[in-house]
Amino acid sequence: MKIIILFLVLYLCFDTFGYALPLEVKDFKCTKQSLEYTYDINSTYYTKWNFENMNYDLVFECKNNSILRTCTADMSIEIAKNLYGRVWTCVTDNNGETDCQSVLYQKHYPNPIIEGDFKPSTKGSPTILKGYYLVIELTFYTIIPNTRVQFVEIGRMFDKSFDPLNLLIEYQGGCGPRTFVWPNGFKYSFNHSSPKIDNISIGTSSMISLGSNFCNNSDSVEIYLDGIQIDKSNMKSIDHEQFEINYIQEYSKSIIVNIVSGGLESNKFKLDYKPTPIKINSVPRLKGGSITIFGDRLSSQLNNSTIIVKFGQFDCKNVISSKNEIVCNLGSVPNVEKVKLIDLQVNISINGIFNENNLLFSFDTPIISDFILPQGEVKLVGDCFGSSQITQIYIDDVLQSNITININERETTLSFKPIHPIKKSKLFLLVNGTKSNIIEIDSSFYVKSVPSFPSVNGQIVNFTLFNINPNNYNKIPIMNFQDNSSIEAIDYKNSNEYSTHTYSFAIPKGCGRIDIAISIGDQLTRTENFYELPIISSCSIVSNQMIKCIGNFTNYLNLFKNGKIKIQFSNMIIIDNIPNNPIIFKSDSFSFPMKPEYSSSDISLIVCDETSQSLKVDITPLIKFVNQSPVFNSTGGELIINGENFNENMIDNTSVFCFSNKQVYNCSFLNYTSISCSIKLEGPFDQICKIKFNGKEEKYNTSISYYPPLVLNSTMISNSSIGGIITIFGNEFYNKIDLITVGKSKCLNSTFINSTSISCFVEPSDFNIIQSEQQKQQYVNITINGKSGGNNLIIYSGNSNKIDENNKSNKNTIDEIKNESMKINRNYILFITLFSTILII
């Protein structure tokens, strides 16, 4: 031991003596190509360095001038690989004497040349520092700042794998900017690798981020959600590879998460808070119905959000969503083959964010979600209960026969009265061979109430409790409501029989349906009550076009004022939206404006989602006006029936019968005040038709007439003295031509071409064609079936090539029709011309 201590003392003394030989260097330059030291001409200088670890000599070549001496050692990668560890130097003085017994003075260490970036992990790990002159006369580094001096040990220099140009440093970790300090005072500043978020998992009330290079000190960290920094009090924990923050998101949305750690910003990680459906009901395939999905984040905070719900290939429409519930309507599915109806994937998209969990939906799956015991009956609540004819009830695996089952139309409630009280038994349904879930039921303790429908203003209601346990005889019953309020019973003292006993409860004001739980001691039963609903006695249409209904509505005035009563009529909810003609709701009646779209229908009041008994209101569709003498064109026309209270259902029973062709023409619904009947009946003879409206023959007939001929223009002839063939163009032409005249001349041999063109031969006349344009005009008149129509046209041109003058005098020309007709009848007109010429000659 003494020998070791002596050796250390001698080593330190020797080391001190070595550094005690000062050397004045005016300047030195360190590059990857050379080391260059500059001295005063009279100063001592380095001529050689010996690296004892490698026994390698680095020789300096010196050049002088009158003032300075410059000594240079060439450098290369191969040379640099030898430069590390303890350095012995040879120092030469101005007399040429050399001393090789001293070590390299600290101030003269070459400045390191760092290549690339040194970015260690914040957690710490072996990290490579690249460069030249990194470990000359050096066995440790100092890193600042920190709370204590940190030494970074260098790998073993004597290993064959040791590379002073790629220095493997056992970095111990840290956070934020740091600085290496070499013994000669040279500093190299660095920071750690940038933080990176790889993944984020969502918890009930927090999010946990996994990644790397997070500072493990919350003071050096900033966490941002959508660009907003969170309060540091919400940081639950943070380490180099994980951080957890308190965060609750109740809506479906995407957020951007990033962290600034030690002054370095991470990547921006997009985190989707996805909708999570957990539970879903079922509906009958042939009926469809309302679907309710329970879960988390089933809505969005954004207005006008796009929410799409699909079950396999089936769309669920009319979506209404809240944070924990989606309600939508699934249509019926007809009998089709090869269509999957069970185990359909539930797909929810909220603004393009999709759910991932594998909730499945199936049609026609009976589900019992709850039960209550109203008035001593068992009422099951759920879905797809089938019908009373096919549904079977099993209690403790025994089929219940000889009981009456009542199932509502939507198949969501099932009621039956058990033959014997059910005591802690297992119940399930069998619907079309499909078994429901199993529930545990006990109906031995139940209640009955009188009256069954308390007033909306509140009322004392007597409840009889059946099968009270003896240990609860002296207990006071308590009634609990859904809003967690409760009331205690008053002993009715109707008898000394306490196993079945009646108590009074002061039912508070309310409306609609109320869920009630009644407990006495350790016994509890759940039931339901319905507040009394209004009764509509009669309805009629009064003189000011209002529908007025009579009844006793005194107790319901405030409920209507508070928006809890709706009027349902003609398959719609009546909306109070007619200016100066509002809905009137009084103690003995209510009335609302008559609208054309109303038809005979049931009327009822919906009070807090419960519907009163309906009453039939008769609204008869009425004809107010039918054009008794409509005028049709050559292809027919439209007969419009005007009235009120029309509806689409009556269209099948409305038609027009025309006597001439004994044809029935169907009508179409335009709106609540108009019906259109399309009649394709060619003229020119006037027609008599009768109307069948809403299945009844109307007493009056409709006379249909046709427009007279309309003359627009014609072709021309050049010589009035010999006459010629012209073609007259217009509308409403028929093949029943009585007479055609041109001025004072007749137009003979008329030929019907089509409904817009007729040809004829104008007889010769002494008409003077050398006149003004106005004087040249002749009145062309056509009489068809006793109806005449004409126009002033230029018939004689005086020039055989001038055939278009009439187009200038009539802006309503139909040249396209004329040209088409002329093409069709060109051969026919040529034949007539030749034949007429022969007759004249």
PDB file of N, CA and C in Angstrom, residues 410-451:
ATOM      1  N   ARG A 410     -94.601  -1.521 -32.042  1.00  0.00           N
ATOM      2  CA  ARG A 410     -93.170  -1.400 -32.330  1.00  0.00           C
ATOM      3  C   ARG A 410     -92.362  -2.562 -31.764  1.00  0.00           C
ATOM      4  N   GLU A 411     -93.032  -3.472 -31.060  1.00  0.00           N
ATOM      5  CA  GLU A 411     -92.387  -4.647 -30.472  1.00  0.00           C
ATOM      6  C   GLU A 411     -91.348  -4.267 -29.411  1.00  0.00           C
ATOM      7  N   THR A 412     -91.602  -3.153 -28.700  1.00  0.00           N
ATOM      8  CA  THR A 412     -90.631  -2.694 -27.697  1.00  0.00           C
ATOM      9  C   THR A 412     -91.095  -2.921 -26.257  1.00  0.00           C
ATOM     10  N   THR A 413     -92.364  -3.252 -26.067  1.00  0.00           N
ATOM     11  CA  THR A 413     -92.845  -3.589 -24.722  1.00  0.00           C
ATOM     12  C   THR A 413     -93.685  -4.859 -24.792  1.00  0.00           C
ATOM     13  N   LEU A 414     -93.579  -5.648 -23.755  1.00  0.00           N
ATOM     14  CA  LEU A 414     -94.356  -6.883 -23.632  1.00  0.00           C
ATOM     15  C   LEU A 414     -94.881  -6.957 -22.202  1.00  0.00           C
ATOM     16  N   SER A 415     -96.192  -7.150 -22.081  1.00  0.00           N
ATOM     17  CA  SER A 415     -96.808  -7.211 -20.754  1.00  0.00           C
ATOM     18  C   SER A 415     -97.563  -8.522 -20.589  1.00  0.00           C
ATOM     19  N   PHE A 416     -97.515  -9.066 -19.397  1.00  0.00           N
ATOM     20  CA  PHE A 416     -98.320 -10.248 -19.074  1.00  0.00           C
ATOM     21  C   PHE A 416     -98.540 -10.278 -17.570  1.00  0.00           C
ATOM     22  N   LYS A 417     -99.586 -10.934 -17.182  1.00  0.00           N
ATOM     23  CA  LYS A 417     -99.899 -11.100 -15.759  1.00  0.00           C
ATOM     24  C   LYS A 417     -99.577 -12.534 -15.370  1.00  0.00           C
ATOM     25  N   PRO A 418     -98.587 -12.727 -14.523  1.00  0.00           N
ATOM     26  CA  PRO A 418     -98.215 -14.098 -14.162  1.00  0.00           C
ATOM     27  C   PRO A 418     -99.328 -14.777 -13.361  1.00  0.00           C
ATOM     28  N   ILE A 419     -99.442 -16.077 -13.591  1.00  0.00           N
ATOM     29  CA  ILE A 419    -100.452 -16.846 -12.851  1.00  0.00           C
ATOM     30  C   ILE A 419    -100.121 -16.855 -11.368  1.00  0.00           C
ATOM     31  N   HIS A 420     -98.850 -16.998 -11.065  1.00  0.00           N
ATOM     32  CA  HIS A 420     -98.376 -16.953  -9.688  1.00  0.00           C
ATOM     33  C   HIS A 420     -97.235 -15.940  -9.608  1.00  0.00           C
ATOM     34  N   PRO A 421     -97.058 -15.317  -8.446  1.00  0.00           N
ATOM     35  CA  PRO A 421     -95.911 -14.397  -8.315  1.00  0.00           C
ATOM     36  C   PRO A 421     -94.599 -15.099  -8.640  1.00  0.00           C
ATOM     37  N   ILE A 422     -93.752 -14.359  -9.338  1.00  0.00           N
ATOM     38  CA  ILE A 422     -92.458 -14.912  -9.744  1.00  0.00           C
ATOM     39  C   ILE A 422     -91.431 -14.561  -8.680  1.00  0.00           C
ATOM     40  N   LYS A 423     -90.760 -15.570  -8.157  1.00  0.00           N
ATOM     41  CA  LYS A 423     -89.785 -15.349  -7.089  1.00  0.00           C
ATOM     42  C   LYS A 423     -88.383 -15.717  -7.573  1.00  0.00           C
ATOM     43  N   LYS A 424     -87.575 -14.714  -7.740  1.00  0.00           N
ATOM     44  CA  LYS A 424     -86.167 -14.869  -8.105  1.00  0.00           C
ATOM     45  C   LYS A 424     -85.972 -15.960  -9.149  1.00  0.00           C
ATOM     46  N   SER A 425     -86.538 -15.704 -10.307  1.00  0.00           N
ATOM     47  CA  SER A 425     -86.485 -16.680 -11.402  1.00  0.00           C
ATOM     48  C   SER A 425     -85.788 -16.076 -12.603  1.00  0.00           C
ATOM     49  N   LYS A 426     -85.366 -16.957 -13.486  1.00  0.00           N
ATOM     50  CA  LYS A 426     -84.715 -16.531 -14.727  1.00  0.00           C
ATOM     51  C   LYS A 426     -85.737 -16.585 -15.851  1.00  0.00           C
ATOM     52  N   LEU A 427     -85.816 -15.487 -16.615  1.00  0.00           N
ATOM     53  CA  LEU A 427     -86.821 -15.359 -17.672  1.00  0.00           C
ATOM     54  C   LEU A 427     -86.130 -15.039 -18.991  1.00  0.00           C
ATOM     55  N   PHE A 428     -86.637 -15.676 -20.069  1.00  0.00           N
ATOM     56  CA  PHE A 428     -86.197 -15.306 -21.414  1.00  0.00           C
ATOM     57  C   PHE A 428     -87.344 -15.509 -22.380  1.00  0.00           C
ATOM     58  N   LEU A 429     -87.203 -14.924 -23.578  1.00  0.00           N
ATOM     59  CA  LEU A 429     -88.214 -15.033 -24.627  1.00  0.00           C
ATOM     60  C   LEU A 429     -87.682 -15.876 -25.774  1.00  0.00           C
ATOM     61  N   LEU A 430     -88.623 -16.483 -26.488  1.00  0.00           N
ATOM     62  CA  LEU A 430     -88.287 -17.193 -27.723  1.00  0.00           C
ATOM     63  C   LEU A 430     -89.165 -16.608 -28.813  1.00  0.00           C
ATOM     64  N   VAL A 431     -88.552 -15.919 -29.784  1.00  0.00           N
ATOM     65  CA  VAL A 431     -89.283 -15.226 -30.845  1.00  0.00           C
ATOM     66  C   VAL A 431     -88.821 -15.787 -32.184  1.00  0.00           C
ATOM     67  N   ASN A 432     -89.730 -16.479 -32.862  1.00  0.00           N
ATOM     68  CA  ASN A 432     -89.394 -17.097 -34.161  1.00  0.00           C
ATOM     69  C   ASN A 432     -88.135 -17.951 -34.074  1.00  0.00           C
ATOM     70  N   GLY A 433     -88.005 -18.648 -32.983  1.00  0.00           N
ATOM     71  CA  GLY A 433     -86.867 -19.541 -32.809  1.00  0.00           C
ATOM     72  C   GLY A 433     -85.615 -18.879 -32.297  1.00  0.00           C
ATOM     73  N   THR A 434     -85.638 -17.532 -32.123  1.00  0.00           N
ATOM     74  CA  THR A 434     -84.471 -16.820 -31.632  1.00  0.00           C
ATOM     75  C   THR A 434     -84.644 -16.532 -30.145  1.00  0.00           C
ATOM     76  N   LYS A 435     -83.639 -16.905 -29.371  1.00  0.00           N
ATOM     77  CA  LYS A 435     -83.708 -16.761 -27.919  1.00  0.00           C
ATOM     78  C   LYS A 435     -83.153 -15.396 -27.503  1.00  0.00           C
ATOM     79  N   SER A 436     -83.839 -14.771 -26.570  1.00  0.00           N
ATOM     80  CA  SER A 436     -83.382 -13.483 -26.055  1.00  0.00           C
ATOM     81  C   SER A 436     -82.333 -13.696 -24.977  1.00  0.00           C
ATOM     82  N   ASN A 437     -81.833 -12.603 -24.449  1.00  0.00           N
ATOM     83  CA  ASN A 437     -80.981 -12.664 -23.267  1.00  0.00           C
ATOM     84  C   ASN A 437     -81.818 -13.089 -22.061  1.00  0.00           C
ATOM     85  N   ILE A 438     -81.151 -13.516 -21.006  1.00  0.00           N
ATOM     86  CA  ILE A 438     -81.834 -13.988 -19.803  1.00  0.00           C
ATOM     87  C   ILE A 438     -81.754 -12.908 -18.738  1.00  0.00           C
ATOM     88  N   ILE A 439     -82.883 -12.637 -18.080  1.00  0.00           N
ATOM     89  CA  ILE A 439     -82.889 -11.695 -16.965  1.00  0.00           C
ATOM     90  C   ILE A 439     -83.387 -12.416 -15.713  1.00  0.00           C
ATOM     91  N   GLU A 440     -83.006 -11.890 -14.567  1.00  0.00           N
ATOM     92  CA  GLU A 440     -83.514 -12.409 -13.298  1.00  0.00           C
ATOM     93  C   GLU A 440     -84.641 -11.513 -12.832  1.00  0.00           C
ATOM     94  N   ILE A 441     -85.763 -12.115 -12.454  1.00  0.00           N
ATOM     95  CA  ILE A 441     -86.954 -11.338 -12.147  1.00  0.00           C
ATOM     96  C   ILE A 441     -87.582 -11.851 -10.859  1.00  0.00           C
ATOM     97  N   ASP A 442     -88.150 -10.935 -10.113  1.00  0.00           N
ATOM     98  CA  ASP A 442     -88.884 -11.273  -8.893  1.00  0.00           C
ATOM     99  C   ASP A 442     -90.090 -10.349  -8.827  1.00  0.00           C
ATOM    100  N   SER A 443     -91.275 -10.919  -8.952  1.00  0.00           N
ATOM    101  CA  SER A 443     -92.501 -10.112  -8.956  1.00  0.00           C
ATOM    102  C   SER A 443     -93.340 -10.343  -7.719  1.00  0.00           C
ATOM    103  N   SER A 444     -92.730 -10.943  -6.712  1.00  0.00           N
ATOM    104  CA  SER A 444     -93.516 -11.256  -5.521  1.00  0.00           C
ATOM    105  C   SER A 444     -93.926  -9.996  -4.759  1.00  0.00           C
ATOM    106  N   PHE A 445     -93.092  -8.962  -4.781  1.00  0.00           N
ATOM    107  CA  PHE A 445     -93.420  -7.699  -4.136  1.00  0.00           C
ATOM    108  C   PHE A 445     -93.785  -6.694  -5.222  1.00  0.00           C
ATOM    109  N   TYR A 446     -95.055  -6.270  -5.243  1.00  0.00           N
ATOM    110  CA  TYR A 446     -95.511  -5.354  -6.284  1.00  0.00           C
ATOM    111  C   TYR A 446     -96.545  -4.407  -5.696  1.00  0.00           C
ATOM    112  N   VAL A 447     -96.943  -3.410  -6.506  1.00  0.00           N
ATOM    113  CA  VAL A 447     -97.891  -2.394  -6.043  1.00  0.00           C
ATOM    114  C   VAL A 447     -98.972  -2.177  -7.096  1.00  0.00           C
ATOM    115  N   LYS A 448    -100.117  -1.656  -6.610  1.00  0.00           N
ATOM    116  CA  LYS A 448    -101.191  -1.187  -7.483  1.00  0.00           C
ATOM    117  C   LYS A 448    -101.627   0.178  -6.972  1.00  0.00           C
ATOM    118  N   SER A 449    -101.967   1.058  -7.932  1.00  0.00           N
ATOM    119  CA  SER A 449    -102.316   2.422  -7.544  1.00  0.00           C
ATOM    120  C   SER A 449    -103.731   2.761  -7.947  1.00  0.00           C
ATOM    121  N   VAL A 450    -104.372   3.634  -7.144  1.00  0.00           N
ATOM    122  CA  VAL A 450    -105.692   4.172  -7.438  1.00  0.00           C
ATOM    123  C   VAL A 450    -105.678   5.660  -7.055  1.00  0.00           C
ATOM    124  N   PRO A 451    -105.970   6.604  -7.951  1.00  0.00           N
ATOM    125  CA  PRO A 451    -106.245   6.350  -9.378  1.00  0.00           C
ATOM    126  C   PRO A 451    -104.967   6.019 -10.146  1.00  0.00           C
TER     127      PRO A 451
END
